[in-house]
C-alpha cells in the first residue's frame, strides 16, 4: 500500500502509471487500502489465535484412530519440526516463552505454526468427502488464512487441474484433507473435527458422501 504524488512535469509518468493501474488491476482502491490497514492492526492477535487453534486440532488429529497422518510442522512428531523452530522470528519465540494463552500441556506436543493443517484420513476419497460434508463449523471452501475455519479436498478442488501423475508425486491423494483453521473457539473446532471423523470413518450416523 502507498501513495504517489507527482509534480506536473511528470505528466507522462502519471499517464503511464494510471494506464498500468487500470490494465493490471493490482493496485487497491483507497477503500481497500484502508481495510487492509485496519486489519493489520489486529493481525498479531489473529495469527496467535490461528496458530493455537491449529496446534490443538493437529494434536487431536494425531491422537485419533481415524487419521493416517497429520502434516503440521508445529508438532514435535513432524520430521521438519526442528526446521520450523529455527524459522521462527524473535517475536514468535518471545510469544511462546511468555504467553499465558497456550496451555503448557499443549506446548509439550508442539508449537503454534500457522493455521494450516493437512491430514490423511483413513480410507480414501469417499471417507474424505463424508468428513467434509459433516463438519458444522468448518465450511467447505477454497481459501487460506481467513478468520473463519475452512476445509477442502485438494485432489478435487485446489489441485483438480493438476495432472494425476503430478498429484501423486506431490502426495495429493484421495484421502488428503486441508484445513484452514480460523479464530473461533478452539474446543468447539476440535469437537467439530472429531465428530466429523466419527461419522466419516467411525460409523456414526451423519450425512452420506454427496449430500450437502
mmCIF file of C-alpha atoms in Angstrom:
data_model
loop_
_atom_site.group_PDB
_atom_site.id
_atom_site.type_symbol
_atom_site.label_atom_id
_atom_site.label_comp_id
_atom_site.label_asym_id
_atom_site.label_seq_id
_atom_site.Cartn_x
_atom_site.Cartn_y
_atom_site.Cartn_z
ATOM 1 C CA UNK A 1 0.000 0.000 0.000
ATOM 2 C CA UNK A 2 1.117 3.549 -0.595
ATOM 3 C CA UNK A 3 0.506 6.760 -2.444
ATOM 4 C CA UNK A 4 2.414 8.557 -5.143
ATOM 5 C CA UNK A 5 2.167 12.334 -5.641
ATOM 6 C CA UNK A 6 3.810 13.515 -8.841
ATOM 7 C CA UNK A 7 4.640 17.109 -9.784
ATOM 8 C CA UNK A 8 3.223 18.490 -13.023
ATOM 9 C CA UNK A 9 6.409 17.906 -15.038
ATOM 10 C CA UNK A 10 5.889 14.120 -14.582
ATOM 11 C CA UNK A 11 2.645 14.009 -16.549
ATOM 12 C CA UNK A 12 3.954 11.289 -18.873
ATOM 13 C CA UNK A 13 4.833 9.041 -15.928
ATOM 14 C CA UNK A 14 1.468 9.770 -14.351
ATOM 15 C CA UNK A 15 -0.319 8.750 -17.554
ATOM 16 C CA UNK A 16 1.689 5.533 -17.804
ATOM 17 C CA UNK A 17 1.062 4.584 -14.170
ATOM 18 C CA UNK A 18 -2.670 5.248 -14.455
ATOM 19 C CA UNK A 19 -2.772 3.015 -17.540
ATOM 20 C CA UNK A 20 -0.953 0.225 -15.707
ATOM 21 C CA UNK A 21 -3.223 0.613 -12.694
ATOM 22 C CA UNK A 22 -6.276 0.159 -14.877
ATOM 23 C CA UNK A 23 -4.819 -2.586 -17.093
ATOM 24 C CA UNK A 24 -3.189 -4.741 -14.414
ATOM 25 C CA UNK A 25 -5.747 -4.218 -11.699
ATOM 26 C CA UNK A 26 -3.223 -4.949 -8.963
ATOM 27 C CA UNK A 27 -3.490 -1.561 -7.286
ATOM 28 C CA UNK A 28 -6.008 -1.462 -4.425
ATOM 29 C CA UNK A 29 -8.533 1.313 -4.167
ATOM 30 C CA UNK A 30 -8.285 3.813 -1.272
ATOM 31 C CA UNK A 31 -11.092 1.925 0.479
ATOM 32 C CA UNK A 32 -9.330 -1.446 0.030
ATOM 33 C CA UNK A 33 -6.131 0.101 1.369
ATOM 34 C CA UNK A 34 -7.978 1.430 4.413
ATOM 35 C CA UNK A 35 -9.492 -2.002 5.093
ATOM 36 C CA UNK A 36 -6.066 -3.649 4.844
ATOM 37 C CA UNK A 37 -4.550 -1.044 7.134
ATOM 38 C CA UNK A 38 -7.327 -1.517 9.667
ATOM 39 C CA UNK A 39 -6.937 -5.296 9.514
ATOM 40 C CA UNK A 40 -3.180 -5.053 10.043
ATOM 41 C CA UNK A 41 -3.787 -3.559 13.488
ATOM 42 C CA UNK A 42 -5.224 -6.856 14.755
ATOM 43 C CA UNK A 43 -3.098 -9.204 12.618
ATOM 44 C CA UNK A 44 -0.863 -10.197 15.536
ATOM 45 C CA UNK A 45 -3.886 -11.191 17.619
ATOM 46 C CA UNK A 46 -5.439 -13.208 14.808
ATOM 47 C CA UNK A 47 -2.230 -15.034 13.939
ATOM 48 C CA UNK A 48 -1.783 -16.139 17.550
ATOM 49 C CA UNK A 49 -5.345 -17.486 17.611
ATOM 50 C CA UNK A 50 -4.853 -19.240 14.245
ATOM 51 C CA UNK A 51 -1.706 -20.965 15.481
ATOM 52 C CA UNK A 52 -3.003 -22.074 18.873
ATOM 53 C CA UNK A 53 -6.223 -23.444 17.383
ATOM 54 C CA UNK A 54 -4.317 -25.242 14.631
ATOM 55 C CA UNK A 55 -1.981 -26.868 17.160
ATOM 56 C CA UNK A 56 -4.984 -28.041 19.190
ATOM 57 C CA UNK A 57 -6.541 -29.620 16.109
ATOM 58 C CA UNK A 58 -3.279 -31.119 14.860
ATOM 59 C CA UNK A 59 -2.716 -32.835 18.214
ATOM 60 C CA UNK A 60 -6.304 -34.118 18.318
ATOM 61 C CA UNK A 61 -5.921 -35.484 14.785
ATOM 62 C CA UNK A 62 -2.631 -37.143 15.701
ATOM 63 C CA UNK A 63 -4.355 -38.928 18.587
ATOM 64 C CA UNK A 64 -7.337 -40.034 16.503
ATOM 65 C CA UNK A 65 -7.558 -43.679 15.370
ATOM 66 C CA UNK A 66 -9.339 -42.415 12.237
ATOM 67 C CA UNK A 67 -6.326 -40.480 10.916
ATOM 68 C CA UNK A 68 -3.430 -41.961 8.990
ATOM 69 C CA UNK A 69 -1.063 -38.967 9.034
ATOM 70 C CA UNK A 70 -1.014 -35.335 10.199
ATOM 71 C CA UNK A 71 1.006 -32.755 8.297
ATOM 72 C CA UNK A 72 1.744 -29.841 10.624
ATOM 73 C CA UNK A 73 5.377 -28.818 11.228
ATOM 74 C CA UNK A 74 4.397 -27.376 14.593
ATOM 75 C CA UNK A 75 4.005 -30.891 16.006
ATOM 76 C CA UNK A 76 7.119 -32.308 17.642
ATOM 77 C CA UNK A 77 6.482 -35.559 15.787
ATOM 78 C CA UNK A 78 6.750 -33.882 12.371
ATOM 79 C CA UNK A 79 10.071 -34.616 10.608
ATOM 80 C CA UNK A 80 10.592 -30.901 9.870
ATOM 81 C CA UNK A 81 9.763 -29.666 13.361
ATOM 82 C CA UNK A 82 13.328 -28.560 14.128
ATOM 83 C CA UNK A 83 13.414 -26.574 10.897
ATOM 84 C CA UNK A 84 10.096 -24.970 11.854
ATOM 85 C CA UNK A 85 11.588 -23.935 15.186
ATOM 86 C CA UNK A 86 14.629 -22.379 13.532
ATOM 87 C CA UNK A 87 12.424 -20.403 11.151
ATOM 88 C CA UNK A 88 10.546 -18.607 13.935
ATOM 89 C CA UNK A 89 11.063 -14.870 14.295
ATOM 90 C CA UNK A 90 12.274 -13.356 17.602
ATOM 91 C CA UNK A 91 8.741 -12.051 18.181
ATOM 92 C CA UNK A 92 7.287 -15.545 17.778
ATOM 93 C CA UNK A 93 9.856 -17.019 20.173
ATOM 94 C CA UNK A 94 9.015 -14.323 22.722
ATOM 95 C CA UNK A 95 5.327 -15.137 22.395
ATOM 96 C CA UNK A 96 5.976 -18.828 23.013
ATOM 97 C CA UNK A 97 8.127 -18.193 26.073
ATOM 98 C CA UNK A 98 5.907 -15.590 27.735
ATOM 99 C CA UNK A 99 2.365 -16.377 26.620
ATOM 100 C CA UNK A 100 -0.306 -17.413 29.090
ATOM 101 C CA UNK A 101 -2.781 -18.160 26.290
ATOM 102 C CA UNK A 102 -1.210 -21.528 25.363
ATOM 103 C CA UNK A 103 -1.873 -24.349 27.843
ATOM 104 C CA UNK A 104 1.503 -25.778 28.962
ATOM 105 C CA UNK A 105 0.381 -29.385 28.233
ATOM 106 C CA UNK A 106 -0.287 -28.338 24.638
ATOM 107 C CA UNK A 107 3.234 -26.934 24.253
ATOM 108 C CA UNK A 108 4.621 -30.316 25.235
ATOM 109 C CA UNK A 109 3.367 -31.613 21.890
ATOM 110 C CA UNK A 110 4.498 -28.743 19.681
ATOM 111 C CA UNK A 111 4.243 -25.063 18.853
ATOM 112 C CA UNK A 112 1.700 -22.923 17.009
ATOM 113 C CA UNK A 113 2.934 -22.816 13.411
ATOM 114 C CA UNK A 114 0.363 -21.075 11.208
ATOM 115 C CA UNK A 115 -3.279 -22.017 10.863
ATOM 116 C CA UNK A 116 -2.847 -24.549 8.045
ATOM 117 C CA UNK A 117 -3.235 -28.235 8.870
ATOM 118 C CA UNK A 118 -3.371 -31.120 6.404
ATOM 119 C CA UNK A 119 -4.124 -34.722 7.234
ATOM 120 C CA UNK A 120 -4.768 -38.065 5.606
ATOM 121 C CA UNK A 121 -7.979 -39.653 6.743
ATOM 122 C CA UNK A 122 -8.094 -43.444 6.985
ATOM 123 C CA UNK A 123 -9.760 -44.716 3.843
ATOM 124 C CA UNK A 124 -9.961 -42.802 0.591
ATOM 125 C CA UNK A 125 -11.844 -40.120 -1.283
ATOM 126 C CA UNK A 126 -15.244 -41.314 -0.067
ATOM 127 C CA UNK A 127 -14.256 -41.018 3.592
ATOM 128 C CA UNK A 128 -12.722 -37.605 2.908
ATOM 129 C CA UNK A 129 -15.910 -36.357 1.290
ATOM 130 C CA UNK A 130 -18.022 -37.761 4.118
ATOM 131 C CA UNK A 131 -15.836 -35.847 6.572
ATOM 132 C CA UNK A 132 -16.178 -32.615 4.609
ATOM 133 C CA UNK A 133 -19.977 -32.721 4.380
ATOM 134 C CA UNK A 134 -20.367 -33.427 8.102
ATOM 135 C CA UNK A 135 -18.402 -30.560 9.638
ATOM 136 C CA UNK A 136 -20.537 -27.808 11.149
ATOM 137 C CA UNK A 137 -18.028 -25.061 11.913
ATOM 138 C CA UNK A 138 -15.614 -25.783 9.057
ATOM 139 C CA UNK A 139 -17.049 -24.525 5.763
ATOM 140 C CA UNK A 140 -16.271 -26.440 2.570
ATOM 141 C CA UNK A 141 -14.397 -23.796 0.549
ATOM 142 C CA UNK A 142 -11.059 -22.959 -1.062
ATOM 143 C CA UNK A 143 -9.208 -20.190 0.718
ATOM 144 C CA UNK A 144 -6.396 -19.604 3.194
ATOM 145 C CA UNK A 145 -5.881 -17.684 6.398
ATOM 146 C CA UNK A 146 -9.335 -16.166 6.973
ATOM 147 C CA UNK A 147 -10.902 -15.763 10.406
ATOM 148 C CA UNK A 148 -13.470 -18.441 9.514
ATOM 149 C CA UNK A 149 -12.439 -22.097 9.537
ATOM 150 C CA UNK A 150 -12.468 -23.750 6.113
ATOM 151 C CA UNK A 151 -11.904 -27.300 4.858
ATOM 152 C CA UNK A 152 -11.268 -28.590 1.365
ATOM 153 C CA UNK A 153 -10.337 -31.660 -0.689
ATOM 154 C CA UNK A 154 -7.152 -30.792 -2.644
ATOM 155 C CA UNK A 155 -7.445 -33.689 -5.112
ATOM 156 C CA UNK A 156 -10.793 -32.446 -6.412
ATOM 157 C CA UNK A 157 -10.643 -28.747 -5.587
ATOM 158 C CA UNK A 158 -7.444 -26.652 -5.384
ATOM 159 C CA UNK A 159 -5.333 -29.169 -7.306
ATOM 160 C CA UNK A 160 -8.018 -30.664 -9.502
ATOM 161 C CA UNK A 161 -6.400 -29.227 -12.644
ATOM 162 C CA UNK A 162 -3.010 -30.779 -11.841
ATOM 163 C CA UNK A 163 -2.359 -33.994 -13.816
ATOM 164 C CA UNK A 164 -2.934 -37.090 -11.718
ATOM 165 C CA UNK A 165 0.666 -38.265 -12.017
ATOM 166 C CA UNK A 166 1.924 -34.931 -10.706
ATOM 167 C CA UNK A 167 -0.577 -35.007 -7.849
ATOM 168 C CA UNK A 168 0.668 -38.428 -6.811
ATOM 169 C CA UNK A 169 4.265 -37.184 -6.779
ATOM 170 C CA UNK A 170 3.158 -34.338 -4.503
ATOM 171 C CA UNK A 171 1.330 -36.708 -2.186
ATOM 172 C CA UNK A 172 -2.079 -35.304 -3.107
ATOM 173 C CA UNK A 173 -4.340 -38.336 -3.000
ATOM 174 C CA UNK A 174 -7.990 -39.002 -2.317
ATOM 175 C CA UNK A 175 -7.633 -39.218 1.462
ATOM 176 C CA UNK A 176 -5.854 -35.851 1.859
ATOM 177 C CA UNK A 177 -7.835 -33.052 3.552
ATOM 178 C CA UNK A 178 -6.657 -29.486 4.127
ATOM 179 C CA UNK A 179 -7.913 -27.297 6.945
ATOM 180 C CA UNK A 180 -7.553 -23.540 7.211
ATOM 181 C CA UNK A 181 -8.122 -23.093 10.937
ATOM 182 C CA UNK A 182 -9.892 -19.915 11.977
ATOM 183 C CA UNK A 183 -10.133 -17.964 15.222
ATOM 184 C CA UNK A 184 -13.320 -19.486 16.603
ATOM 185 C CA UNK A 185 -13.311 -21.206 19.998
ATOM 186 C CA UNK A 186 -10.607 -23.871 19.875
ATOM 187 C CA UNK A 187 -12.510 -26.527 21.825
ATOM 188 C CA UNK A 188 -15.518 -26.113 19.529
ATOM 189 C CA UNK A 189 -13.318 -26.591 16.465
ATOM 190 C CA UNK A 190 -11.711 -29.738 17.861
ATOM 191 C CA UNK A 191 -15.135 -31.143 18.731
ATOM 192 C CA UNK A 192 -16.368 -30.394 15.196
ATOM 193 C CA UNK A 193 -13.432 -32.224 13.601
ATOM 194 C CA UNK A 194 -13.665 -35.225 15.919
ATOM 195 C CA UNK A 195 -17.404 -35.547 15.319
ATOM 196 C CA UNK A 196 -16.961 -35.455 11.526
ATOM 197 C CA UNK A 197 -14.241 -38.112 11.779
ATOM 198 C CA UNK A 198 -16.545 -40.393 13.756
ATOM 199 C CA UNK A 199 -19.134 -40.070 11.008
ATOM 200 C CA UNK A 200 -16.682 -40.458 8.132
ATOM 201 C CA UNK A 201 -14.725 -43.423 9.478
ATOM 202 C CA UNK A 202 -16.135 -44.493 12.808
ATOM 203 C CA UNK A 203 -19.607 -45.427 11.596
ATOM 204 C CA UNK A 204 -21.543 -42.706 13.441
ATOM 205 C CA UNK A 205 -24.733 -41.630 11.665
ATOM 206 C CA UNK A 206 -24.494 -38.496 9.554
ATOM 207 C CA UNK A 207 -24.650 -37.179 6.019
ATOM 208 C CA UNK A 208 -23.523 -39.536 3.284
ATOM 209 C CA UNK A 209 -20.889 -38.531 0.724
ATOM 210 C CA UNK A 210 -22.536 -36.359 -1.918
ATOM 211 C CA UNK A 211 -25.048 -34.813 0.490
ATOM 212 C CA UNK A 212 -24.709 -31.125 1.345
#
